[in-house]
mmCIF file of C-alpha atoms and ligand atoms in Angstrom:
data_model
loop_
_atom_site.group_PDB
_atom_site.id
_atom_site.type_symbol
_atom_site.label_atom_id
_atom_site.label_comp_id
_atom_site.label_asym_id
_atom_site.label_seq_id
_atom_site.Cartn_x
_atom_site.Cartn_y
_atom_site.Cartn_z
ATOM 1 C CA MET A 443 -24.467 19.223 22.255
ATOM 2 C CA ALA A 444 -26.204 16.797 24.599
ATOM 3 C CA LYS A 445 -24.757 13.321 24.708
ATOM 4 C CA ALA A 446 -26.654 10.926 22.417
ATOM 5 C CA THR A 447 -28.639 8.286 24.284
ATOM 6 C CA TYR A 448 -29.889 5.039 22.787
ATOM 7 C CA HIS A 449 -32.359 2.771 24.521
ATOM 8 C CA VAL A 450 -31.635 -0.884 23.878
ATOM 9 C CA CYS A 451 -34.189 -3.538 24.778
ATOM 10 C CA THR A 452 -32.056 -6.503 25.841
ATOM 11 C CA LEU A 453 -33.536 -10.007 25.795
ATOM 12 C CA PRO A 454 -31.148 -12.525 27.414
ATOM 13 C CA GLY A 455 -33.602 -15.426 27.037
ATOM 14 C CA ASP A 456 -32.561 -18.994 27.851
ATOM 15 C CA GLY A 457 -29.568 -21.329 28.089
ATOM 16 C CA ILE A 458 -26.280 -19.521 27.524
ATOM 17 C CA GLY A 459 -28.290 -16.378 26.647
ATOM 18 C CA PRO A 460 -27.792 -14.465 29.916
ATOM 19 C CA GLU A 461 -24.050 -15.233 29.967
ATOM 20 C CA ILE A 462 -23.311 -14.081 26.426
ATOM 21 C CA MET A 463 -25.651 -11.097 26.755
ATOM 22 C CA ALA A 464 -23.592 -9.838 29.691
ATOM 23 C CA GLU A 465 -20.555 -9.712 27.393
ATOM 24 C CA GLY A 466 -22.495 -7.978 24.619
ATOM 25 C CA LYS A 467 -23.500 -5.284 27.092
ATOM 26 C CA LYS A 468 -19.957 -5.005 28.420
ATOM 27 C CA VAL A 469 -18.612 -4.287 24.952
ATOM 28 C CA LEU A 470 -21.467 -1.906 24.198
ATOM 29 C CA ALA A 471 -20.726 0.061 27.355
ATOM 30 C CA ALA A 472 -17.046 0.283 26.405
ATOM 31 C CA VAL A 473 -17.907 1.505 22.902
ATOM 32 C CA GLY A 474 -20.290 4.051 24.422
ATOM 33 C CA GLU A 475 -17.589 5.408 26.673
ATOM 34 C CA LYS A 476 -15.141 5.746 23.813
ATOM 35 C CA ALA A 477 -17.686 7.284 21.427
ATOM 36 C CA ASP A 478 -19.330 9.450 24.102
ATOM 37 C CA VAL A 479 -22.714 7.823 23.564
ATOM 38 C CA ASP A 480 -24.992 6.396 26.263
ATOM 39 C CA PHE A 481 -26.455 2.952 25.657
ATOM 40 C CA VAL A 482 -29.204 2.361 28.185
ATOM 41 C CA CYS A 483 -29.974 -1.357 28.294
ATOM 42 C CA GLU A 484 -33.156 -2.703 29.808
ATOM 43 C CA ASP A 485 -33.678 -6.463 30.226
ATOM 44 C CA HIS A 486 -36.990 -8.089 29.357
ATOM 45 C CA LEU A 487 -38.287 -11.636 29.332
ATOM 46 C CA ILE A 488 -38.594 -13.869 26.283
ATOM 47 C CA GLY A 489 -38.685 -17.596 25.527
ATOM 48 C CA GLY A 490 -38.643 -20.314 28.159
ATOM 49 C CA SER A 491 -37.715 -17.988 31.002
ATOM 50 C CA ALA A 492 -40.765 -15.867 30.119
ATOM 51 C CA ILE A 493 -42.951 -18.993 30.112
ATOM 52 C CA ASP A 494 -41.664 -19.828 33.594
ATOM 53 C CA ALA A 495 -42.185 -16.306 34.899
ATOM 54 C CA CYS A 496 -45.565 -15.489 33.380
ATOM 55 C CA GLY A 497 -46.804 -18.320 31.211
ATOM 56 C CA SER A 498 -46.159 -16.668 27.852
ATOM 57 C CA PRO A 499 -43.035 -16.857 25.627
ATOM 58 C CA LEU A 500 -43.596 -13.244 24.575
ATOM 59 C CA PRO A 501 -45.271 -11.195 27.328
ATOM 60 C CA ASP A 502 -47.035 -8.022 26.163
ATOM 61 C CA ALA A 503 -44.647 -5.983 28.306
ATOM 62 C CA THR A 504 -41.704 -7.328 26.284
ATOM 63 C CA LEU A 505 -43.213 -6.538 22.892
ATOM 64 C CA ASP A 506 -44.254 -3.086 24.111
ATOM 65 C CA ALA A 507 -40.753 -2.395 25.449
ATOM 66 C CA ALA A 508 -39.212 -3.608 22.175
ATOM 67 C CA LYS A 509 -41.470 -1.328 20.149
ATOM 68 C CA ALA A 510 -40.601 1.641 22.355
ATOM 69 C CA SER A 511 -36.838 1.020 22.163
ATOM 70 C CA ASP A 512 -34.246 2.204 19.636
ATOM 71 C CA ALA A 513 -33.081 -1.369 18.987
ATOM 72 C CA VAL A 514 -33.451 -4.883 20.350
ATOM 73 C CA LEU A 515 -30.515 -7.105 21.262
ATOM 74 C CA LEU A 516 -31.486 -10.748 21.749
ATOM 75 C CA ALA A 517 -29.327 -13.650 22.947
ATOM 76 C CA SER A 518 -31.096 -17.019 22.531
ATOM 77 C CA VAL A 519 -34.253 -18.925 23.362
ATOM 78 C CA GLY A 520 -35.210 -22.558 23.921
ATOM 79 C CA GLY A 521 -34.096 -25.672 25.747
ATOM 80 C CA PRO A 522 -35.196 -29.222 26.573
ATOM 81 C CA LYS A 523 -36.916 -27.992 29.719
ATOM 82 C CA TRP A 524 -39.756 -26.650 27.583
ATOM 83 C CA ASP A 525 -40.053 -29.595 25.188
ATOM 84 C CA SER A 526 -43.534 -30.903 25.592
ATOM 85 C CA THR A 527 -45.570 -33.547 23.839
ATOM 86 C CA ASP A 528 -48.657 -31.417 24.349
ATOM 87 C CA PRO A 529 -49.126 -29.505 21.081
ATOM 88 C CA LYS A 530 -50.939 -26.738 22.958
ATOM 89 C CA ALA A 531 -48.156 -26.075 25.499
ATOM 90 C CA PRO A 532 -46.357 -22.748 24.921
ATOM 91 C CA ARG A 533 -42.954 -23.090 23.247
ATOM 92 C CA PRO A 534 -39.977 -20.719 23.692
ATOM 93 C CA GLU A 535 -39.551 -20.391 19.910
ATOM 94 C CA GLN A 536 -42.968 -18.756 19.713
ATOM 95 C CA GLY A 537 -41.396 -15.822 21.521
ATOM 96 C CA LEU A 538 -38.869 -15.401 18.740
ATOM 97 C CA LEU A 539 -41.408 -15.826 15.955
ATOM 98 C CA GLY A 540 -43.802 -13.491 17.765
ATOM 99 C CA ILE A 541 -41.306 -10.679 18.114
ATOM 100 C CA ARG A 542 -40.253 -11.053 14.463
ATOM 101 C CA LYS A 543 -43.867 -10.703 13.388
ATOM 102 C CA GLY A 544 -44.703 -8.089 16.022
ATOM 103 C CA LEU A 545 -41.901 -5.776 14.916
ATOM 104 C CA GLY A 546 -42.459 -6.548 11.214
ATOM 105 C CA LEU A 547 -38.889 -7.830 10.784
ATOM 106 C CA TYR A 548 -39.186 -9.198 7.272
ATOM 107 C CA THR A 549 -35.479 -9.073 6.422
ATOM 108 C CA ASN A 550 -32.928 -11.311 8.096
ATOM 109 C CA LEU A 551 -29.279 -10.674 7.251
ATOM 110 C CA ARG A 552 -26.844 -13.448 8.092
ATOM 111 C CA PRO A 553 -23.296 -12.667 7.079
ATOM 112 C CA VAL A 554 -20.924 -15.602 6.788
ATOM 113 C CA LYS A 555 -17.274 -14.786 6.777
ATOM 114 C CA ILE A 556 -14.132 -16.794 7.319
ATOM 115 C CA TYR A 557 -11.764 -15.420 9.919
ATOM 116 C CA ASP A 558 -8.216 -16.215 8.769
ATOM 117 C CA ALA A 559 -7.256 -17.227 12.302
ATOM 118 C CA LEU A 560 -10.091 -19.788 12.402
ATOM 119 C CA ALA A 561 -9.834 -21.197 8.877
ATOM 120 C CA GLY A 562 -8.693 -24.513 10.372
ATOM 121 C CA ALA A 563 -12.010 -24.915 12.199
ATOM 122 C CA SER A 564 -13.878 -25.639 8.973
ATOM 123 C CA THR A 565 -14.483 -29.195 7.867
ATOM 124 C CA LEU A 566 -13.966 -28.049 4.271
ATOM 125 C CA ARG A 567 -10.540 -27.859 2.641
ATOM 126 C CA PRO A 568 -8.706 -24.510 3.032
ATOM 127 C CA GLU A 569 -8.633 -23.861 -0.729
ATOM 128 C CA VAL A 570 -12.430 -24.265 -0.884
ATOM 129 C CA ILE A 571 -13.232 -21.816 1.900
ATOM 130 C CA LYS A 572 -10.578 -19.255 1.060
ATOM 131 C CA GLY A 573 -12.226 -15.858 0.608
ATOM 132 C CA VAL A 574 -15.738 -16.894 1.667
ATOM 133 C CA ASP A 575 -17.669 -13.703 2.367
ATOM 134 C CA LEU A 576 -21.379 -13.983 1.746
ATOM 135 C CA VAL A 577 -24.626 -12.831 3.261
ATOM 136 C CA ILE A 578 -27.901 -14.690 3.340
ATOM 137 C CA VAL A 579 -30.907 -12.414 3.026
ATOM 138 C CA ARG A 580 -33.729 -14.497 4.407
ATOM 139 C CA GLU A 581 -37.405 -13.512 4.227
ATOM 140 C CA LEU A 582 -38.487 -13.700 7.861
ATOM 141 C CA THR A 583 -42.203 -13.069 8.304
ATOM 142 C CA GLY A 584 -43.866 -15.164 5.612
ATOM 143 C CA GLY A 585 -44.030 -18.641 4.117
ATOM 144 C CA LEU A 586 -44.513 -21.843 6.079
ATOM 145 C CA TYR A 587 -43.598 -20.199 9.367
ATOM 146 C CA PHE A 588 -46.702 -18.042 9.401
ATOM 147 C CA GLY A 589 -49.082 -19.794 6.995
ATOM 148 C CA ARG A 590 -52.381 -21.444 7.768
ATOM 149 C CA ARG A 591 -51.889 -24.731 9.569
ATOM 150 C CA GLU A 592 -54.035 -27.329 11.166
ATOM 151 C CA ARG A 593 -53.955 -30.682 12.829
ATOM 152 C CA PHE A 594 -57.079 -32.790 12.751
ATOM 153 C CA TYR A 595 -58.545 -36.251 12.850
ATOM 154 C CA ASP A 596 -59.544 -37.671 9.515
ATOM 155 C CA GLU A 597 -62.361 -40.242 9.827
ATOM 156 C CA GLU A 598 -61.883 -41.578 6.321
ATOM 157 C CA GLY A 599 -58.128 -42.082 6.650
ATOM 158 C CA ALA A 600 -58.694 -43.734 9.995
ATOM 159 C CA GLY A 601 -60.921 -46.452 8.578
ATOM 160 C CA ALA A 602 -58.458 -47.387 5.851
ATOM 161 C CA ASN A 603 -55.313 -47.311 7.969
ATOM 162 C CA GLY A 604 -55.916 -49.160 11.175
ATOM 163 C CA GLY A 605 -57.422 -46.314 13.196
ATOM 164 C CA ARG A 606 -54.568 -43.869 12.677
ATOM 165 C CA GLY A 607 -56.350 -40.928 11.200
ATOM 166 C CA GLN A 608 -54.334 -37.905 12.285
ATOM 167 C CA ARG A 609 -53.602 -35.313 9.640
ATOM 168 C CA ALA A 610 -51.753 -32.020 9.600
ATOM 169 C CA TYR A 611 -50.869 -29.356 7.065
ATOM 170 C CA ASP A 612 -48.846 -26.165 6.829
ATOM 171 C CA THR A 613 -49.173 -23.739 3.969
ATOM 172 C CA MET A 614 -46.525 -21.785 2.124
ATOM 173 C CA GLU A 615 -47.957 -18.558 0.834
ATOM 174 C CA TYR A 616 -46.302 -15.404 -0.505
ATOM 175 C CA ARG A 617 -47.759 -12.133 -1.604
ATOM 176 C CA GLU A 618 -46.162 -10.114 -4.351
ATOM 177 C CA TYR A 619 -45.268 -7.198 -2.055
ATOM 178 C CA GLU A 620 -43.525 -9.550 0.367
ATOM 179 C CA VAL A 621 -41.215 -10.788 -2.372
ATOM 180 C CA GLU A 622 -40.753 -7.326 -3.779
ATOM 181 C CA ARG A 623 -39.535 -5.732 -0.546
ATOM 182 C CA ILE A 624 -37.107 -8.527 0.350
ATOM 183 C CA ALA A 625 -35.726 -8.534 -3.211
ATOM 184 C CA ARG A 626 -35.103 -4.814 -2.901
ATOM 185 C CA LYS A 627 -33.199 -5.337 0.370
ATOM 186 C CA ALA A 628 -31.034 -7.984 -1.302
ATOM 187 C CA PHE A 629 -30.160 -5.792 -4.285
ATOM 188 C CA GLU A 630 -29.409 -2.870 -1.987
ATOM 189 C CA ALA A 631 -27.097 -5.075 0.071
ATOM 190 C CA ALA A 632 -25.355 -6.292 -3.104
ATOM 191 C CA ARG A 633 -24.681 -2.719 -4.233
ATOM 192 C CA LYS A 634 -22.632 -2.194 -1.081
ATOM 193 C CA ARG A 635 -20.774 -5.474 -1.601
ATOM 194 C CA ARG A 636 -19.656 -7.303 -4.759
ATOM 195 C CA ASN A 637 -22.821 -6.494 -6.726
ATOM 196 C CA LYS A 638 -24.090 -10.031 -7.180
ATOM 197 C CA VAL A 639 -27.375 -11.622 -6.073
ATOM 198 C CA THR A 640 -28.270 -15.307 -6.181
ATOM 199 C CA SER A 641 -32.013 -15.804 -5.884
ATOM 200 C CA VAL A 642 -32.916 -19.230 -4.538
ATOM 201 C CA ASP A 643 -36.237 -20.974 -5.172
ATOM 202 C CA LYS A 644 -37.853 -24.285 -6.095
ATOM 203 C CA ARG A 645 -39.515 -23.107 -9.283
ATOM 204 C CA ASN A 646 -39.636 -26.565 -10.831
ATOM 205 C CA VAL A 647 -42.157 -27.604 -8.170
ATOM 206 C CA LEU A 648 -43.668 -24.738 -6.163
ATOM 207 C CA GLU A 649 -46.089 -22.023 -7.301
ATOM 208 C CA THR A 650 -44.762 -19.644 -4.611
ATOM 209 C CA SER A 651 -41.326 -20.084 -6.185
ATOM 210 C CA ARG A 652 -42.599 -19.220 -9.655
ATOM 211 C CA LEU A 653 -44.075 -16.016 -8.250
ATOM 212 C CA TRP A 654 -40.843 -15.413 -6.338
ATOM 213 C CA ARG A 655 -38.684 -15.661 -9.446
ATOM 214 C CA GLU A 656 -40.968 -13.455 -11.534
ATOM 215 C CA VAL A 657 -41.057 -10.693 -8.929
ATOM 216 C CA VAL A 658 -37.328 -10.810 -8.176
ATOM 217 C CA HIS A 659 -36.606 -10.383 -11.885
ATOM 218 C CA ARG A 660 -39.070 -7.524 -12.272
ATOM 219 C CA VAL A 661 -37.526 -5.635 -9.323
ATOM 220 C CA HIS A 662 -34.095 -6.311 -10.783
ATOM 221 C CA ASP A 663 -34.922 -5.143 -14.305
ATOM 222 C CA GLU A 664 -36.798 -2.051 -13.161
ATOM 223 C CA GLU A 665 -34.645 -0.870 -10.281
ATOM 224 C CA PHE A 666 -31.285 -2.648 -10.145
ATOM 225 C CA PRO A 667 -30.299 -3.627 -13.719
ATOM 226 C CA GLU A 668 -26.594 -3.104 -12.933
ATOM 227 C CA VAL A 669 -26.565 -5.801 -10.239
ATOM 228 C CA GLU A 670 -25.668 -9.285 -11.455
ATOM 229 C CA LEU A 671 -28.578 -11.690 -10.835
ATOM 230 C CA GLU A 672 -28.571 -15.473 -11.037
ATOM 231 C CA ASP A 673 -31.284 -18.004 -10.132
ATOM 232 C CA LEU A 674 -30.526 -21.273 -8.406
ATOM 233 C CA LEU A 675 -32.803 -24.074 -7.268
ATOM 234 C CA VAL A 676 -32.623 -24.644 -3.540
ATOM 235 C CA ASP A 677 -31.375 -28.244 -3.718
ATOM 236 C CA ASN A 678 -28.630 -27.237 -6.103
ATOM 237 C CA THR A 679 -27.767 -24.296 -3.838
ATOM 238 C CA ALA A 680 -27.235 -26.725 -0.965
ATOM 239 C CA MET A 681 -24.619 -28.465 -3.105
ATOM 240 C CA GLN A 682 -22.966 -25.352 -4.527
ATOM 241 C CA LEU A 683 -22.608 -23.833 -1.072
ATOM 242 C CA ILE A 684 -20.135 -26.480 -0.047
ATOM 243 C CA ASN A 685 -18.705 -26.887 -3.542
ATOM 244 C CA ARG A 686 -17.852 -23.247 -4.321
ATOM 245 C CA PRO A 687 -18.845 -21.108 -1.314
ATOM 246 C CA ALA A 688 -16.521 -18.243 -2.237
ATOM 247 C CA ASP A 689 -18.521 -17.568 -5.439
ATOM 248 C CA PHE A 690 -21.544 -16.302 -3.513
ATOM 249 C CA ASP A 691 -22.075 -12.696 -2.535
ATOM 250 C CA VAL A 692 -25.747 -12.120 -1.616
ATOM 251 C CA ILE A 693 -28.181 -15.044 -1.447
ATOM 252 C CA VAL A 694 -31.858 -14.097 -1.220
ATOM 253 C CA THR A 695 -34.517 -16.658 -0.398
ATOM 254 C CA GLU A 696 -37.804 -17.369 1.357
ATOM 255 C CA ASN A 697 -38.144 -18.146 5.055
ATOM 256 C CA THR A 698 -37.779 -21.946 5.283
ATOM 257 C CA PHE A 699 -35.111 -22.264 2.584
ATOM 258 C CA GLY A 700 -33.232 -19.448 4.327
ATOM 259 C CA ASP A 701 -33.438 -21.194 7.681
ATOM 260 C CA ILE A 702 -31.869 -24.334 6.257
ATOM 261 C CA LEU A 703 -29.289 -22.719 3.995
ATOM 262 C CA SER A 704 -28.124 -20.326 6.707
ATOM 263 C CA ASP A 705 -27.248 -23.225 9.011
ATOM 264 C CA GLU A 706 -25.382 -24.877 6.173
ATOM 265 C CA ALA A 707 -23.551 -21.652 5.342
ATOM 266 C CA ALA A 708 -22.693 -21.156 9.008
ATOM 267 C CA GLN A 709 -21.170 -24.610 9.187
ATOM 268 C CA ILE A 710 -18.832 -23.717 6.312
ATOM 269 C CA THR A 711 -16.936 -21.580 8.801
ATOM 270 C CA GLY A 712 -16.877 -24.368 11.378
ATOM 271 C CA SER A 713 -17.500 -21.835 14.113
ATOM 272 C CA LEU A 714 -21.187 -21.185 14.660
ATOM 273 C CA GLY A 715 -20.350 -19.273 17.834
ATOM 274 C CA MET A 716 -18.963 -16.477 15.657
ATOM 275 C CA LEU A 717 -21.972 -15.570 13.535
ATOM 276 C CA ALA A 718 -24.165 -12.550 14.100
ATOM 277 C CA SER A 719 -27.437 -11.623 12.462
ATOM 278 C CA ALA A 720 -29.674 -8.615 11.951
ATOM 279 C CA SER A 721 -33.439 -8.667 11.489
ATOM 280 C CA LEU A 722 -34.795 -5.526 9.931
ATOM 281 C CA GLY A 723 -38.184 -4.126 9.023
ATOM 282 C CA ASP A 724 -39.423 -0.605 8.629
ATOM 283 C CA GLY A 725 -39.195 0.266 12.354
ATOM 284 C CA VAL A 726 -37.170 -1.056 15.302
ATOM 285 C CA SER A 727 -34.562 -3.717 14.367
ATOM 286 C CA LEU A 728 -33.391 -6.794 16.234
ATOM 287 C CA PHE A 729 -29.909 -8.271 16.472
ATOM 288 C CA GLU A 730 -29.015 -11.768 17.617
ATOM 289 C CA PRO A 731 -26.376 -14.482 17.299
ATOM 290 C CA SER A 732 -27.110 -17.175 14.712
ATOM 291 C CA ALA A 733 -26.342 -20.022 17.097
ATOM 292 C CA GLY A 734 -28.796 -21.410 19.632
ATOM 293 C CA SER A 735 -29.153 -21.480 23.402
ATOM 294 C CA ALA A 736 -26.713 -24.411 23.907
ATOM 295 C CA PRO A 737 -28.459 -25.715 27.054
ATOM 296 C CA ASP A 738 -25.744 -28.371 27.503
ATOM 297 C CA ILE A 739 -23.148 -25.759 28.449
ATOM 298 C CA ALA A 740 -25.441 -23.167 30.037
ATOM 299 C CA GLY A 741 -24.283 -21.752 33.358
ATOM 300 C CA LYS A 742 -20.738 -23.077 33.006
ATOM 301 C CA GLY A 743 -19.140 -19.812 31.933
ATOM 302 C CA ILE A 744 -17.555 -21.350 28.840
ATOM 303 C CA ALA A 745 -19.874 -20.228 26.038
ATOM 304 C CA ASN A 746 -18.453 -18.184 23.180
ATOM 305 C CA PRO A 747 -19.757 -14.609 23.473
ATOM 306 C CA LEU A 748 -18.264 -13.379 20.183
ATOM 307 C CA ALA A 749 -21.431 -13.792 18.085
ATOM 308 C CA GLN A 750 -23.304 -11.764 20.698
ATOM 309 C CA ILE A 751 -20.609 -9.110 20.648
ATOM 310 C CA LEU A 752 -20.621 -9.043 16.842
ATOM 311 C CA SER A 753 -24.432 -8.774 16.910
ATOM 312 C CA ALA A 754 -24.033 -5.673 19.057
ATOM 313 C CA GLY A 755 -21.609 -4.520 16.354
ATOM 314 C CA MET A 756 -24.250 -5.033 13.660
ATOM 315 C CA MET A 757 -26.637 -3.038 15.835
ATOM 316 C CA LEU A 758 -24.202 -0.121 15.790
ATOM 317 C CA THR A 759 -24.188 -0.194 11.984
ATOM 318 C CA TYR A 760 -27.818 -0.839 11.191
ATOM 319 C CA ALA A 761 -29.685 0.782 14.073
ATOM 320 C CA PHE A 762 -27.461 3.707 14.996
ATOM 321 C CA ASP A 763 -25.508 4.368 11.817
ATOM 322 C CA MET A 764 -22.280 4.071 13.824
ATOM 323 C CA THR A 765 -20.257 2.330 11.122
ATOM 324 C CA GLU A 766 -16.923 3.515 12.431
ATOM 325 C CA GLU A 767 -17.656 2.238 15.938
ATOM 326 C CA ALA A 768 -18.904 -1.068 14.520
ATOM 327 C CA GLY A 769 -15.525 -1.293 12.811
ATOM 328 C CA TRP A 770 -13.819 -1.002 16.216
ATOM 329 C CA VAL A 771 -15.763 -4.014 17.455
ATOM 330 C CA GLU A 772 -15.071 -6.151 14.383
ATOM 331 C CA SER A 773 -11.412 -5.244 14.376
ATOM 332 C CA ALA A 774 -11.064 -5.931 18.105
ATOM 333 C CA VAL A 775 -12.581 -9.400 17.646
ATOM 334 C CA GLU A 776 -10.299 -10.086 14.700
ATOM 335 C CA ARG A 777 -7.175 -9.037 16.608
ATOM 336 C CA VAL A 778 -8.173 -11.066 19.662
ATOM 337 C CA LEU A 779 -8.370 -14.115 17.379
ATOM 338 C CA ASP A 780 -5.167 -13.248 15.533
ATOM 339 C CA ASP A 781 -3.370 -13.152 18.874
ATOM 340 C CA GLY A 782 -4.530 -16.668 19.568
ATOM 341 C CA TRP A 783 -7.238 -16.054 22.184
ATOM 342 C CA ARG A 784 -10.019 -18.632 21.997
ATOM 343 C CA THR A 785 -13.067 -19.900 23.796
ATOM 344 C CA ARG A 786 -13.299 -23.655 24.115
ATOM 345 C CA ASP A 787 -15.471 -24.197 21.035
ATOM 346 C CA ILE A 788 -12.951 -22.585 18.682
ATOM 347 C CA ALA A 789 -9.764 -23.782 20.368
ATOM 348 C CA ASP A 790 -7.735 -26.607 18.836
ATOM 349 C CA ASP A 791 -4.732 -28.727 19.740
ATOM 350 C CA ALA A 792 -2.426 -25.838 18.898
ATOM 351 C CA THR A 793 -4.096 -23.484 21.406
ATOM 352 C CA PRO A 794 -2.018 -23.158 24.589
ATOM 353 C CA ALA A 795 -4.119 -23.839 27.692
ATOM 354 C CA ASP A 796 -3.583 -20.300 28.983
ATOM 355 C CA HIS A 797 -5.166 -18.918 25.796
ATOM 356 C CA VAL A 798 -8.464 -20.715 26.288
ATOM 357 C CA LEU A 799 -10.816 -18.189 27.870
ATOM 358 C CA GLY A 800 -14.182 -18.397 29.566
ATOM 359 C CA THR A 801 -17.159 -16.298 28.528
ATOM 360 C CA ALA A 802 -16.467 -13.286 30.751
ATOM 361 C CA ALA A 803 -12.713 -13.325 30.139
ATOM 362 C CA MET A 804 -13.346 -13.299 26.376
ATOM 363 C CA GLY A 805 -15.627 -10.269 26.785
ATOM 364 C CA ASP A 806 -12.908 -8.545 28.828
ATOM 365 C CA LYS A 807 -10.366 -9.374 26.151
ATOM 366 C CA VAL A 808 -12.441 -7.733 23.420
ATOM 367 C CA VAL A 809 -12.874 -4.623 25.594
ATOM 368 C CA GLU A 810 -9.113 -4.547 26.139
ATOM 369 C CA TYR A 811 -8.490 -4.623 22.344
ATOM 370 C CA LEU A 812 -11.151 -1.993 21.508
HETATM 371 C C1 LIG B 2155 -33.277 -19.441 13.353
HETATM 372 C C2 LIG B 2155 -33.870 -20.490 14.243
HETATM 373 C C3 LIG B 2155 -35.357 -20.228 14.406
HETATM 374 C C4 LIG B 2155 -35.976 -20.312 13.022
HETATM 375 C C5 LIG B 2155 -36.059 -21.167 15.391
HETATM 376 C C6 LIG B 2155 -35.416 -21.139 16.747
HETATM 377 C C7 LIG B 2155 -37.530 -20.862 15.486
HETATM 378 O O1 LIG B 2155 -33.616 -21.757 13.723
HETATM 379 O O2 LIG B 2155 -33.319 -18.252 13.731
HETATM 380 O O3 LIG B 2155 -32.773 -19.784 12.292
HETATM 381 O O4 LIG B 2155 -36.317 -21.396 12.555
HETATM 382 O O5 LIG B 2155 -36.109 -19.255 12.388
HETATM 383 MG MG1 LIG B 2156 -32.402 -21.781 12.001
#
């Protein structure tokens, strides 16, 4: 049989992106060798570096290459270099939003898990975070992020308020099918886990949330009656996440709530540099670390590449159905940590200096443990 070949569209992006991407590729190549599979990676531009090179945060060539690939592996976008006060200037984040929309990636999976070796990194007490293992299923192509918006000058307001008449609005809109398909993804994920879904909304205020809750319940009753379903208001969820994080299994919510809650959930672990994510639709999927581009440490060779490596691991599972090989990656990362190897961000006073590794050395270490 011919050797399987997968084409991966790699998007290093900005900040620490290129450094951590190199380690993701390194691990991918090692897995390929061991599994006798060829991963052919091809770099393309996105974000600020794409703005610099061709004036657009998501060049057509990048979206075309992503669509033609078997999977997309992204590192990070953004940085102060592209902060502009001009509302019309292109922003790196538009590259990310554009590729999410362009590939129809309506499901974002963000697993949050405590690594025993890193439990001390959390700001929460050990007995609170013990056993935390949850996944946020965030709707990724709707809501405020993609709704109608406008900024304009309001003559009337100007007269009454000393000449300051600027106005702006964003709209949160959801269609029934958008809620339906993300709800289905959440229930399917729960079936493979601990069979529990928490649906998060703001039903006491928002019409979109009332629709959300209705549709989630209909999908549940019709298709997944055996899965446990609870509803929680988003403000209360913010509290419960730090109060009893281990109680959650699958949390499903709309785009903006998911953005906020996933940062909160990530912080429960105390090690943002460890969290991977998968964005899925009905075609090509995209995998990326949950953390940002960390421009302050870019180019120094000290960034933590583990989230990038674990994102490559998620790619093996979700894009290539290589669950066993994904297990190699996860287990290698776990054993590297158990043996005390750290990057600077996850090191503490107890870490001997010779166990603090740079970005490339950490990638090498994972390959060694594969
Ligand atoms: C995320 C990020 C993005 C988002 C930004 C960079 C546009 O915060 O992936 O959570 O808000 O979705
Ligand atoms: Mg975010």
